mmCIF file of C-alpha atoms in Angstrom:
data_model
loop_
_atom_site.group_PDB
_atom_site.id
_atom_site.type_symbol
_atom_site.label_atom_id
_atom_site.label_comp_id
_atom_site.label_asym_id
_atom_site.label_seq_id
_atom_site.Cartn_x
_atom_site.Cartn_y
_atom_site.Cartn_z
ATOM 1 C CA UNK A 1435 70.735 81.675 41.643
ATOM 2 C CA UNK A 1436 71.682 79.122 43.927
ATOM 3 C CA UNK A 1437 72.389 79.959 47.860
ATOM 4 C CA UNK A 1438 73.321 78.528 50.968
ATOM 5 C CA UNK A 1439 70.230 78.197 53.083
ATOM 6 C CA UNK A 1440 71.240 79.537 56.542
ATOM 7 C CA UNK A 1441 68.340 78.913 58.830
ATOM 8 C CA UNK A 1442 70.131 79.473 62.342
ATOM 9 C CA UNK A 1443 67.969 78.220 65.626
ATOM 10 C CA UNK A 1444 64.903 79.908 65.815
ATOM 11 C CA UNK A 1445 63.113 79.359 62.476
ATOM 12 C CA UNK A 1446 62.821 75.393 62.963
ATOM 13 C CA UNK A 1447 62.038 75.484 66.201
ATOM 14 C CA UNK A 1448 59.452 78.406 66.360
ATOM 15 C CA UNK A 1449 59.212 80.292 62.790
ATOM 16 C CA UNK A 1450 58.399 76.735 60.040
ATOM 17 C CA UNK A 1451 56.254 79.815 58.519
ATOM 18 C CA UNK A 1452 59.245 81.691 57.750
ATOM 19 C CA UNK A 1453 60.865 79.004 55.510
ATOM 20 C CA UNK A 1454 58.040 77.670 54.133
ATOM 21 C CA UNK A 1455 56.881 80.771 52.508
ATOM 22 C CA UNK A 1456 60.639 81.745 51.714
ATOM 23 C CA UNK A 1457 61.120 78.683 50.172
ATOM 24 C CA UNK A 1458 57.822 79.044 47.713
ATOM 25 C CA UNK A 1459 58.815 82.276 46.362
ATOM 26 C CA UNK A 1460 61.908 81.558 45.995
ATOM 27 C CA UNK A 1461 60.940 78.484 43.649
ATOM 28 C CA UNK A 1462 58.416 80.711 41.950
ATOM 29 C CA UNK A 1463 61.428 83.030 41.729
ATOM 30 C CA UNK A 1464 63.616 80.413 39.903
ATOM 31 C CA UNK A 1465 66.096 81.010 42.994
ATOM 32 C CA UNK A 1466 67.667 77.909 44.530
ATOM 33 C CA UNK A 1467 68.354 77.253 48.177
ATOM 34 C CA UNK A 1468 70.304 74.271 49.242
ATOM 35 C CA UNK A 1469 70.279 73.223 53.066
ATOM 36 C CA UNK A 1470 73.973 72.440 54.008
ATOM 37 C CA UNK A 1471 73.681 70.007 56.942
ATOM 38 C CA UNK A 1472 76.412 71.149 58.939
ATOM 39 C CA UNK A 1473 75.213 74.662 59.836
ATOM 40 C CA UNK A 1474 75.236 75.288 63.348
ATOM 41 C CA UNK A 1475 73.901 78.736 65.587
ATOM 42 C CA UNK A 1476 75.139 81.546 63.983
ATOM 43 C CA UNK A 1477 76.968 82.438 67.036
ATOM 44 C CA UNK A 1478 74.600 85.591 67.828
ATOM 45 C CA UNK A 1479 73.868 84.592 71.547
ATOM 46 C CA UNK A 1480 77.381 84.043 72.571
ATOM 47 C CA UNK A 1481 78.602 87.705 71.901
ATOM 48 C CA UNK A 1482 77.995 88.513 75.721
ATOM 49 C CA UNK A 1483 79.925 85.666 76.594
ATOM 50 C CA UNK A 1484 82.993 86.023 74.430
ATOM 51 C CA UNK A 1485 83.127 87.992 71.138
ATOM 52 C CA UNK A 1486 85.974 85.744 69.367
ATOM 53 C CA UNK A 1487 84.304 82.075 70.375
ATOM 54 C CA UNK A 1488 80.921 83.671 68.881
ATOM 55 C CA UNK A 1489 83.215 84.898 65.707
ATOM 56 C CA UNK A 1490 84.753 81.213 65.848
ATOM 57 C CA UNK A 1491 81.038 79.558 65.657
ATOM 58 C CA UNK A 1492 80.612 82.230 62.679
ATOM 59 C CA UNK A 1493 83.535 81.824 61.132
ATOM 60 C CA UNK A 1494 82.802 77.893 61.210
ATOM 61 C CA UNK A 1495 79.665 78.315 59.170
ATOM 62 C CA UNK A 1496 80.804 80.573 56.832
ATOM 63 C CA UNK A 1497 83.775 78.025 55.938
ATOM 64 C CA UNK A 1498 81.082 75.592 55.041
ATOM 65 C CA UNK A 1499 79.603 77.655 52.958
ATOM 66 C CA UNK A 1500 83.042 78.876 51.157
ATOM 67 C CA UNK A 1501 83.856 74.456 50.986
ATOM 68 C CA UNK A 1502 80.445 74.968 48.599
ATOM 69 C CA UNK A 1503 81.169 77.831 46.432
ATOM 70 C CA UNK A 1504 78.138 79.280 47.950
ATOM 71 C CA UNK A 1505 77.210 82.602 49.220
ATOM 72 C CA UNK A 1506 74.590 82.631 52.312
ATOM 73 C CA UNK A 1507 71.220 84.148 52.565
ATOM 74 C CA UNK A 1508 69.654 83.840 55.599
ATOM 75 C CA UNK A 1509 65.892 84.277 56.884
ATOM 76 C CA UNK A 1510 67.281 85.487 60.365
ATOM 77 C CA UNK A 1511 67.921 89.090 60.938
ATOM 78 C CA UNK A 1512 70.322 88.113 63.784
ATOM 79 C CA UNK A 1513 72.030 85.658 61.775
ATOM 80 C CA UNK A 1514 72.437 88.518 58.726
ATOM 81 C CA UNK A 1515 74.042 90.852 61.327
ATOM 82 C CA UNK A 1516 76.496 88.038 63.117
ATOM 83 C CA UNK A 1517 77.770 86.383 60.176
ATOM 84 C CA UNK A 1518 78.125 90.034 58.330
ATOM 85 C CA UNK A 1519 79.911 91.301 61.848
ATOM 86 C CA UNK A 1520 81.743 88.280 61.513
ATOM 87 C CA UNK A 1521 82.636 88.441 57.415
ATOM 88 C CA UNK A 1522 83.612 92.213 57.825
ATOM 89 C CA UNK A 1523 86.216 91.652 60.836
ATOM 90 C CA UNK A 1524 87.843 88.506 58.509
ATOM 91 C CA UNK A 1525 88.098 90.264 55.878
ATOM 92 C CA UNK A 1526 90.081 93.842 57.521
ATOM 93 C CA UNK A 1527 91.725 91.737 60.535
ATOM 94 C CA UNK A 1528 94.715 89.757 59.285
ATOM 95 C CA UNK A 1529 95.642 88.399 63.143
ATOM 96 C CA UNK A 1530 92.424 87.782 63.675
ATOM 97 C CA UNK A 1531 91.891 85.614 60.738
ATOM 98 C CA UNK A 1532 95.008 83.908 61.719
ATOM 99 C CA UNK A 1533 93.503 83.039 65.224
ATOM 100 C CA UNK A 1534 90.362 82.537 64.204
ATOM 101 C CA UNK A 1535 91.409 79.910 61.021
ATOM 102 C CA UNK A 1536 94.350 78.526 64.338
ATOM 103 C CA UNK A 1537 91.032 77.409 65.777
ATOM 104 C CA UNK A 1538 89.230 75.869 62.971
ATOM 105 C CA UNK A 1539 92.279 74.027 61.819
ATOM 106 C CA UNK A 1540 91.485 71.434 65.232
ATOM 107 C CA UNK A 1541 88.355 70.394 62.998
ATOM 108 C CA UNK A 1542 90.352 70.330 59.870
ATOM 109 C CA UNK A 1543 88.231 73.915 58.103
ATOM 110 C CA UNK A 1544 89.453 77.153 57.240
ATOM 111 C CA UNK A 1545 87.860 80.392 56.497
ATOM 112 C CA UNK A 1546 88.661 83.096 54.113
ATOM 113 C CA UNK A 1547 85.844 85.607 54.084
ATOM 114 C CA UNK A 1548 84.505 84.656 50.381
ATOM 115 C CA UNK A 1549 81.648 83.973 50.738
ATOM 116 C CA UNK A 1550 78.711 86.704 50.500
ATOM 117 C CA UNK A 1551 76.047 86.215 53.707
ATOM 118 C CA UNK A 1552 72.398 88.115 52.112
ATOM 119 C CA UNK A 1553 69.099 88.509 53.538
ATOM 120 C CA UNK A 1554 66.442 86.732 51.867
ATOM 121 C CA UNK A 1555 64.895 90.166 52.276
ATOM 122 C CA UNK A 1556 67.473 91.964 50.118
ATOM 123 C CA UNK A 1557 66.976 88.737 47.235
ATOM 124 C CA UNK A 1558 64.029 89.999 46.694
ATOM 125 C CA UNK A 1559 65.214 93.768 46.059
ATOM 126 C CA UNK A 1560 67.742 92.832 43.154
ATOM 127 C CA UNK A 1561 66.025 94.364 40.075
ATOM 128 C CA UNK A 1562 65.695 90.826 38.197
ATOM 129 C CA UNK A 1563 63.912 89.837 41.134
ATOM 130 C CA UNK A 1564 61.803 92.710 41.612
ATOM 131 C CA UNK A 1565 61.108 92.664 37.847
ATOM 132 C CA UNK A 1566 59.824 88.794 38.204
ATOM 133 C CA UNK A 1567 57.455 89.990 41.072
ATOM 134 C CA UNK A 1568 55.738 92.403 39.037
ATOM 135 C CA UNK A 1569 55.466 90.036 36.256
ATOM 136 C CA UNK A 1570 54.229 87.303 38.428
ATOM 137 C CA UNK A 1571 51.363 89.080 39.972
ATOM 138 C CA UNK A 1572 47.928 87.118 40.465
ATOM 139 C CA UNK A 1573 46.219 88.490 43.501
ATOM 140 C CA UNK A 1574 45.498 92.430 43.467
ATOM 141 C CA UNK A 1575 46.158 93.503 47.627
ATOM 142 C CA UNK A 1576 43.906 96.149 46.761
ATOM 143 C CA UNK A 1577 46.018 98.755 48.900
ATOM 144 C CA UNK A 1578 45.960 96.452 52.012
ATOM 145 C CA UNK A 1579 47.277 98.967 54.733
ATOM 146 C CA UNK A 1580 50.447 97.332 56.122
ATOM 147 C CA UNK A 1581 52.622 97.717 58.451
ATOM 148 C CA UNK A 1582 56.296 97.206 58.429
ATOM 149 C CA UNK A 1583 58.361 96.631 61.691
ATOM 150 C CA UNK A 1584 61.958 96.951 60.066
ATOM 151 C CA UNK A 1585 63.711 95.768 63.110
ATOM 152 C CA UNK A 1586 66.998 96.341 64.569
ATOM 153 C CA UNK A 1587 69.794 93.262 63.498
ATOM 154 C CA UNK A 1588 68.371 94.157 59.740
ATOM 155 C CA UNK A 1589 69.546 97.488 59.527
ATOM 156 C CA UNK A 1590 72.767 97.691 62.083
ATOM 157 C CA UNK A 1591 75.567 97.552 61.999
ATOM 158 C CA UNK A 1592 75.341 99.680 58.858
ATOM 159 C CA UNK A 1593 79.302 99.483 57.734
ATOM 160 C CA UNK A 1594 78.886 95.655 57.381
ATOM 161 C CA UNK A 1595 76.291 95.879 55.215
ATOM 162 C CA UNK A 1596 78.041 98.656 52.477
ATOM 163 C CA UNK A 1597 76.100 101.065 53.632
ATOM 164 C CA UNK A 1598 72.950 99.207 51.924
ATOM 165 C CA UNK A 1599 70.268 101.778 53.352
ATOM 166 C CA UNK A 1600 70.429 104.463 55.738
ATOM 167 C CA UNK A 1601 69.305 102.604 59.012
ATOM 168 C CA UNK A 1602 67.316 105.734 60.566
ATOM 169 C CA UNK A 1603 65.501 106.348 57.381
ATOM 170 C CA UNK A 1604 65.066 102.586 55.398
ATOM 171 C CA UNK A 1605 62.979 102.289 52.411
ATOM 172 C CA UNK A 1606 64.111 98.701 51.184
ATOM 173 C CA UNK A 1607 60.866 97.207 52.663
ATOM 174 C CA UNK A 1608 58.863 99.637 51.448
ATOM 175 C CA UNK A 1609 59.796 99.358 48.096
ATOM 176 C CA UNK A 1610 58.575 95.345 48.202
ATOM 177 C CA UNK A 1611 55.365 95.941 49.776
ATOM 178 C CA UNK A 1612 54.625 99.142 47.366
ATOM 179 C CA UNK A 1613 55.786 96.628 44.393
ATOM 180 C CA UNK A 1614 53.248 94.060 45.391
ATOM 181 C CA UNK A 1615 50.333 96.244 45.604
ATOM 182 C CA UNK A 1616 49.866 97.014 49.554
ATOM 183 C CA UNK A 1617 50.017 100.364 51.377
ATOM 184 C CA UNK A 1618 52.237 101.079 53.940
ATOM 185 C CA UNK A 1619 50.781 103.091 56.611
ATOM 186 C CA UNK A 1620 53.131 105.535 58.851
ATOM 187 C CA UNK A 1621 53.432 104.688 63.045
ATOM 188 C CA UNK A 1622 54.878 105.860 65.682
ATOM 189 C CA UNK A 1623 57.606 104.195 67.123
ATOM 190 C CA UNK A 1624 58.054 102.594 63.830
ATOM 191 C CA UNK A 1625 61.822 102.157 64.755
ATOM 192 C CA UNK A 1626 61.662 100.410 68.236
ATOM 193 C CA UNK A 1627 62.654 97.100 69.551
ATOM 194 C CA UNK A 1628 60.612 94.406 69.665
ATOM 195 C CA UNK A 1629 61.360 93.828 72.987
ATOM 196 C CA UNK A 1630 62.936 89.942 71.697
ATOM 197 C CA UNK A 1631 66.748 91.489 73.143
ATOM 198 C CA UNK A 1632 65.437 91.511 76.910
ATOM 199 C CA UNK A 1633 62.896 88.483 76.548
ATOM 200 C CA UNK A 1634 64.736 86.243 78.435
ATOM 201 C CA UNK A 1635 65.636 88.167 81.587
ATOM 202 C CA UNK A 1636 63.219 91.043 81.681
ATOM 203 C CA UNK A 1637 59.661 90.445 80.457
ATOM 204 C CA UNK A 1638 57.873 92.975 81.553
ATOM 205 C CA UNK A 1639 59.624 95.847 79.732
ATOM 206 C CA UNK A 1640 59.576 93.453 76.636
ATOM 207 C CA UNK A 1641 55.898 92.599 76.845
ATOM 208 C CA UNK A 1642 55.482 96.699 77.318
ATOM 209 C CA UNK A 1643 57.501 97.131 74.131
ATOM 210 C CA UNK A 1644 55.900 94.806 72.087
ATOM 211 C CA UNK A 1645 52.607 96.018 73.870
ATOM 212 C CA UNK A 1646 53.373 99.754 72.604
ATOM 213 C CA UNK A 1647 53.820 99.091 69.062
ATOM 214 C CA UNK A 1648 50.881 96.837 68.461
ATOM 215 C CA UNK A 1649 48.653 99.461 69.526
ATOM 216 C CA UNK A 1650 50.342 102.021 67.683
ATOM 217 C CA UNK A 1651 49.981 100.076 64.716
ATOM 218 C CA UNK A 1652 46.868 99.188 65.207
ATOM 219 C CA UNK A 1653 45.763 102.787 66.049
ATOM 220 C CA UNK A 1654 47.399 103.765 62.889
ATOM 221 C CA UNK A 1655 44.765 101.745 60.805
ATOM 222 C CA UNK A 1656 46.810 98.898 59.503
ATOM 223 C CA UNK A 1657 45.447 95.517 58.781
ATOM 224 C CA UNK A 1658 49.048 93.326 59.184
ATOM 225 C CA UNK A 1659 51.673 94.088 60.410
ATOM 226 C CA UNK A 1660 54.859 92.283 57.850
ATOM 227 C CA UNK A 1661 58.655 91.171 59.922
ATOM 228 C CA UNK A 1662 61.778 90.281 58.979
ATOM 229 C CA UNK A 1663 62.885 88.464 61.848
ATOM 230 C CA UNK A 1664 62.211 85.575 63.397
ATOM 231 C CA UNK A 1665 62.497 86.877 66.557
ATOM 232 C CA UNK A 1666 60.320 89.932 65.879
ATOM 233 C CA UNK A 1667 57.803 87.818 65.170
ATOM 234 C CA UNK A 1668 58.013 85.858 68.327
ATOM 235 C CA UNK A 1669 57.352 89.199 70.040
ATOM 236 C CA UNK A 1670 54.270 90.040 67.968
ATOM 237 C CA UNK A 1671 52.567 87.372 66.852
ATOM 238 C CA UNK A 1672 53.480 84.767 69.941
ATOM 239 C CA UNK A 1673 53.148 87.250 72.519
ATOM 240 C CA UNK A 1674 50.379 89.165 71.193
ATOM 241 C CA UNK A 1675 47.732 86.368 73.012
ATOM 242 C CA UNK A 1676 49.718 87.175 76.274
ATOM 243 C CA UNK A 1677 49.814 90.958 75.852
ATOM 244 C CA UNK A 1678 45.907 90.759 75.511
ATOM 245 C CA UNK A 1679 45.463 88.897 78.239
ATOM 246 C CA UNK A 1680 47.952 90.279 80.521
ATOM 247 C CA UNK A 1681 46.268 93.600 79.829
ATOM 248 C CA UNK A 1682 42.707 92.810 78.708
ATOM 249 C CA UNK A 1683 43.116 94.489 75.778
ATOM 250 C CA UNK A 1684 41.950 93.256 72.216
ATOM 251 C CA UNK A 1685 44.723 93.730 69.040
ATOM 252 C CA UNK A 1686 44.059 91.369 66.564
ATOM 253 C CA UNK A 1687 46.523 92.656 64.018
ATOM 254 C CA UNK A 1688 48.244 88.921 61.912
ATOM 255 C CA UNK A 1689 51.759 89.932 61.891
ATOM 256 C CA UNK A 1690 52.916 88.399 58.560
ATOM 257 C CA UNK A 1691 56.439 87.644 57.442
ATOM 258 C CA UNK A 1692 57.464 89.574 54.132
ATOM 259 C CA UNK A 1693 57.623 86.298 52.173
ATOM 260 C CA UNK A 1694 54.014 85.435 53.484
ATOM 261 C CA UNK A 1695 52.950 88.634 51.871
ATOM 262 C CA UNK A 1696 54.761 88.527 48.466
ATOM 263 C CA UNK A 1697 53.651 84.854 48.481
ATOM 264 C CA UNK A 1698 49.800 85.717 48.787
ATOM 265 C CA UNK A 1699 50.228 88.321 45.850
ATOM 266 C CA UNK A 1700 51.898 86.015 43.645
ATOM 267 C CA UNK A 1701 48.731 83.467 43.908
ATOM 268 C CA UNK A 1702 50.651 81.009 46.401
ATOM 269 C CA UNK A 1703 48.725 78.703 48.459
ATOM 270 C CA UNK A 1704 48.476 80.399 51.774
ATOM 271 C CA UNK A 1705 48.694 76.686 53.139
ATOM 272 C CA UNK A 1706 52.036 76.044 51.552
ATOM 273 C CA UNK A 1707 53.126 79.854 52.649
ATOM 274 C CA UNK A 1708 52.410 78.583 56.571
ATOM 275 C CA UNK A 1709 49.412 81.162 56.876
ATOM 276 C CA UNK A 1710 47.651 78.614 59.314
ATOM 277 C CA UNK A 1711 51.077 78.244 61.638
ATOM 278 C CA UNK A 1712 50.462 82.010 62.238
ATOM 279 C CA UNK A 1713 49.361 82.544 66.016
ATOM 280 C CA UNK A 1714 46.963 85.299 65.066
ATOM 281 C CA UNK A 1715 44.674 84.291 62.830
ATOM 282 C CA UNK A 1716 44.909 85.245 59.134
ATOM 283 C CA UNK A 1717 41.076 84.288 57.881
ATOM 284 C CA UNK A 1718 39.808 87.370 58.113
ATOM 285 C CA UNK A 1719 42.943 88.633 55.998
ATOM 286 C CA UNK A 1720 42.919 86.246 53.853
ATOM 287 C CA UNK A 1721 39.264 86.738 53.038
ATOM 288 C CA UNK A 1722 39.532 89.997 52.445
ATOM 289 C CA UNK A 1723 42.946 89.424 50.314
ATOM 290 C CA UNK A 1724 41.328 86.431 47.887
ATOM 291 C CA UNK A 1725 37.477 87.370 48.261
ATOM 292 C CA UNK A 1726 36.747 84.272 49.575
#
């Protein structure tokens, strides 16, 4: 399968390890990720300013994918939510579609909402890819206790995702974690926000939200936390040192992107997965998993 690879803004700037690991896992599974040079921001940051301006930005990206006859795959949950919300509105509101296309006509583009928008995680969940993962496992994760953070935008608004799963009782990431031989650890506050949404204007609230979840994860006995959104990683991985210093506590929970853990199970070199770029060091975790 070929997909237009939509990175958004945060990944190139702050989460190259997410991109690196996804590319390596895609390669191992025979998935082609196509870089289209004209993609821009998904439009999400503009929603609070003007929803139609934000929608026009999103629609432009969808139009580019349609010009190339490709569906979009994204790693960022906010991009995933924003682009799907836009596609839903384009397909269900003819007057809105006309207004957006009138705006896009100024740059010689048009959109129909044909290209689907998929999260990389949900690509992994396709039966063919799950089977390839099972058949390709080279490293026994030995029941590694892992905590999952689904985040907000991966699951909501659920109606634009064709009700893929119950956002209050999600299981999709569980299925992948269990398939590769790790053990999912349940913990208090699993569905809580990472705090990233308020980080820019209320750092104290954001830090306290992240601290609460990280402590709950540690107390539950997890040896790693898995995320599928770059900004959740900013809160838990990049922000962990700040939290430890501010509150004079030690957490020490490695925060991995899902493709990093999947890639380890497939025997991919940790450096190729960007493990050396994680803020919280993964050395002890790698020694436990790889036995070296």
